[in-house]
Structures are given as structure tokens and as C-alpha cells.
Amino acid sequence: MVSKSNMAKHRKVCGKKKPPKTRKVINRESYTRHKDIIHNKRFEQRLYDRFRRLEGEKAISSGLRKKLAGVEEQLALLKQASSVKTQLEEERENRIKAEKQKLKEQIVKQVVQIKDLKTAADD
């Protein structure tokens, strides 16, 4: 008598078309499931770690942006103060020049008056 294959035996007993899984197949499938679970966990952990790193970098960059904004504000204030300072210096120089010009004119008038008095006294 010829021995029947596993499939034939299985069909005769269960009436199903697929043969029963051998221990080797069961172990292989459970191992692949196990590997997939590990890979998924590793992948999730990598994603989580990357997300945390990006969050940290974002926090650092936002802190740097705030500091940079503060520095830019201070720079703008310094520029404004320096422009006000230069304007004040220019106004001061202009006032000094105007006062010098007035004094020169007064001296010239006094010299002219003295010359007139001398010419009047000589006559």
C-alpha cells in the first residue's frame, strides 16, 4: 500500500484543502512575527528619539531666535542713539560756528568804530 501524502491525510480527516503546518513552518512564522515586532519597536523608538531630538533642536533654535531678536533690538537702539548723538554734535558745532561768526562781526564793527573814531580825532 502506498502511503498517502500529508495533504491527502489532512483532506480525509478535516475536509480542508490546506495541509497542517509542520513544526518547522510554525517556528519560522512565529520567528518572523517576532522579528517584525522587534523591527517595529526599533522603528518606533527611532522615530520617537528623532522626534525628541528635533524638539530639543527646535527649543534651542527658538531660544537663539529670541536672543537674536533681543540683540537686534539693542543694536537698533544703539544705532538710534548714535544717530541722535551725531545730530546733537552737528547742532553743537553749528551753534559754535554761529557764535564765532557773531563774535567776528562784532569785532569787525568795533574795529570799524575805532577807525572812525581815530579818523574823527585826527581831523
PDB file of C-alpha atoms in Angstrom, residues 7-100:
ATOM      1  CA  MET A   7      -2.344  16.699   2.226  1.00  0.00           C
ATOM      2  CA  ALA A   8      -4.371  13.651   1.384  1.00  0.00           C
ATOM      3  CA  LYS A   9      -4.500  12.591   5.015  1.00  0.00           C
ATOM      4  CA  HIS A  10      -5.497  16.074   6.075  1.00  0.00           C
ATOM      5  CA  ARG A  11      -8.238  16.270   3.460  1.00  0.00           C
ATOM      6  CA  LYS A  12      -9.610  12.954   4.502  1.00  0.00           C
ATOM      7  CA  VAL A  13      -9.700  13.927   8.186  1.00  0.00           C
ATOM      8  CA  CYS A  14     -10.747  17.610   8.061  1.00  0.00           C
ATOM      9  CA  GLY A  15     -12.204  18.115   4.647  1.00  0.00           C
ATOM     10  CA  LYS A  16      -9.958  21.182   4.156  1.00  0.00           C
ATOM     11  CA  LYS A  17      -7.627  21.796   1.267  1.00  0.00           C
ATOM     12  CA  LYS A  18      -4.565  23.135   3.161  1.00  0.00           C
ATOM     13  CA  PRO A  19      -2.216  20.697   4.872  1.00  0.00           C
ATOM     14  CA  PRO A  20      -1.457  21.104   8.545  1.00  0.00           C
ATOM     15  CA  LYS A  21       1.570  23.237   9.300  1.00  0.00           C
ATOM     16  CA  THR A  22       4.663  21.416  10.357  1.00  0.00           C
ATOM     17  CA  ARG A  23       6.611  22.457  13.434  1.00  0.00           C
ATOM     18  CA  LYS A  24       9.293  23.954  11.160  1.00  0.00           C
ATOM     19  CA  VAL A  25       6.771  26.214   9.414  1.00  0.00           C
ATOM     20  CA  ILE A  26       5.162  27.225  12.699  1.00  0.00           C
ATOM     21  CA  ASN A  27       8.551  28.119  14.183  1.00  0.00           C
ATOM     22  CA  ARG A  28       9.545  30.068  11.072  1.00  0.00           C
ATOM     23  CA  GLU A  29       6.317  32.081  11.095  1.00  0.00           C
ATOM     24  CA  SER A  30       6.494  32.822  14.793  1.00  0.00           C
ATOM     25  CA  TYR A  31      10.130  33.878  14.368  1.00  0.00           C
ATOM     26  CA  THR A  32       9.232  36.233  11.518  1.00  0.00           C
ATOM     27  CA  ARG A  33       6.379  37.669  13.603  1.00  0.00           C
ATOM     28  CA  HIS A  34       8.804  38.086  16.473  1.00  0.00           C
ATOM     29  CA  LYS A  35      11.336  39.790  14.177  1.00  0.00           C
ATOM     30  CA  ASP A  36       8.653  42.080  12.761  1.00  0.00           C
ATOM     31  CA  ILE A  37       7.578  43.088  16.257  1.00  0.00           C
ATOM     32  CA  ILE A  38      11.182  43.850  17.199  1.00  0.00           C
ATOM     33  CA  HIS A  39      11.712  45.831  13.990  1.00  0.00           C
ATOM     34  CA  ASN A  40       8.526  47.791  14.587  1.00  0.00           C
ATOM     35  CA  LYS A  41       9.571  48.569  18.154  1.00  0.00           C
ATOM     36  CA  ARG A  42      13.007  49.664  16.974  1.00  0.00           C
ATOM     37  CA  PHE A  43      11.450  51.777  14.245  1.00  0.00           C
ATOM     38  CA  GLU A  44       9.033  53.365  16.724  1.00  0.00           C
ATOM     39  CA  GLN A  45      11.907  54.012  19.126  1.00  0.00           C
ATOM     40  CA  ARG A  46      13.992  55.587  16.358  1.00  0.00           C
ATOM     41  CA  LEU A  47      11.059  57.787  15.378  1.00  0.00           C
ATOM     42  CA  TYR A  48      10.480  58.757  18.996  1.00  0.00           C
ATOM     43  CA  ASP A  49      14.182  59.529  19.520  1.00  0.00           C
ATOM     44  CA  ARG A  50      14.314  61.586  16.336  1.00  0.00           C
ATOM     45  CA  PHE A  51      11.182  63.468  17.359  1.00  0.00           C
ATOM     46  CA  ARG A  52      12.711  64.245  20.765  1.00  0.00           C
ATOM     47  CA  ARG A  53      15.958  65.388  19.120  1.00  0.00           C
ATOM     48  CA  LEU A  54      14.051  67.632  16.738  1.00  0.00           C
ATOM     49  CA  GLU A  55      12.005  69.022  19.626  1.00  0.00           C
ATOM     50  CA  GLY A  56      15.217  69.790  21.513  1.00  0.00           C
ATOM     51  CA  GLU A  57      16.755  71.450  18.467  1.00  0.00           C
ATOM     52  CA  LYS A  58      13.566  73.442  17.960  1.00  0.00           C
ATOM     53  CA  ALA A  59      13.662  74.634  21.571  1.00  0.00           C
ATOM     54  CA  ILE A  60      17.313  75.603  21.217  1.00  0.00           C
ATOM     55  CA  SER A  61      16.706  77.409  17.920  1.00  0.00           C
ATOM     56  CA  SER A  62      13.687  79.269  19.337  1.00  0.00           C
ATOM     57  CA  GLY A  63      15.815  80.337  22.320  1.00  0.00           C
ATOM     58  CA  LEU A  64      18.536  81.508  19.945  1.00  0.00           C
ATOM     59  CA  ARG A  65      15.948  83.374  17.868  1.00  0.00           C
ATOM     60  CA  LYS A  66      14.707  85.162  20.986  1.00  0.00           C
ATOM     61  CA  LYS A  67      18.265  86.087  21.954  1.00  0.00           C
ATOM     62  CA  LEU A  68      18.949  87.247  18.405  1.00  0.00           C
ATOM     63  CA  ALA A  69      15.797  89.376  18.446  1.00  0.00           C
ATOM     64  CA  GLY A  70      16.926  90.940  21.738  1.00  0.00           C
ATOM     65  CA  VAL A  71      20.362  91.649  20.283  1.00  0.00           C
ATOM     66  CA  GLU A  72      18.804  93.161  17.159  1.00  0.00           C
ATOM     67  CA  GLU A  73      16.611  95.417  19.313  1.00  0.00           C
ATOM     68  CA  GLN A  74      19.656  96.550  21.280  1.00  0.00           C
ATOM     69  CA  LEU A  75      21.521  97.150  18.030  1.00  0.00           C
ATOM     70  CA  ALA A  76      18.635  99.237  16.702  1.00  0.00           C
ATOM     71  CA  LEU A  77      18.589 101.266  19.938  1.00  0.00           C
ATOM     72  CA  LEU A  78      22.349 101.789  19.707  1.00  0.00           C
ATOM     73  CA  LYS A  79      22.065 102.923  16.090  1.00  0.00           C
ATOM     74  CA  GLN A  80      19.275 105.295  17.037  1.00  0.00           C
ATOM     75  CA  ALA A  81      21.296 106.628  19.977  1.00  0.00           C
ATOM     76  CA  SER A  82      24.379 107.096  17.794  1.00  0.00           C
ATOM     77  CA  SER A  83      22.346 108.953  15.167  1.00  0.00           C
ATOM     78  CA  VAL A  84      20.889 111.215  17.889  1.00  0.00           C
ATOM     79  CA  LYS A  85      24.408 111.761  19.232  1.00  0.00           C
ATOM     80  CA  THR A  86      25.733 112.752  15.801  1.00  0.00           C
ATOM     81  CA  GLN A  87      22.786 115.123  15.319  1.00  0.00           C
ATOM     82  CA  LEU A  88      23.478 116.751  18.686  1.00  0.00           C
ATOM     83  CA  GLU A  89      27.172 117.084  17.840  1.00  0.00           C
ATOM     84  CA  GLU A  90      26.322 118.680  14.486  1.00  0.00           C
ATOM     85  CA  GLU A  91      23.891 121.108  16.147  1.00  0.00           C
ATOM     86  CA  ARG A  92      26.525 121.996  18.752  1.00  0.00           C
ATOM     87  CA  GLU A  93      29.149 122.590  16.044  1.00  0.00           C
ATOM     88  CA  ASN A  94      26.672 124.750  14.103  1.00  0.00           C
ATOM     89  CA  ARG A  95      25.904 126.801  17.244  1.00  0.00           C
ATOM     90  CA  ILE A  96      29.610 127.262  17.941  1.00  0.00           C
ATOM     91  CA  LYS A  97      30.207 128.352  14.330  1.00  0.00           C
ATOM     92  CA  ALA A  98      27.288 130.782  14.527  1.00  0.00           C
ATOM     93  CA  GLU A  99      28.606 132.251  17.809  1.00  0.00           C
ATOM     94  CA  LYS A 100      32.100 132.599  16.315  1.00  0.00           C
TER      95      LYS A 100
END
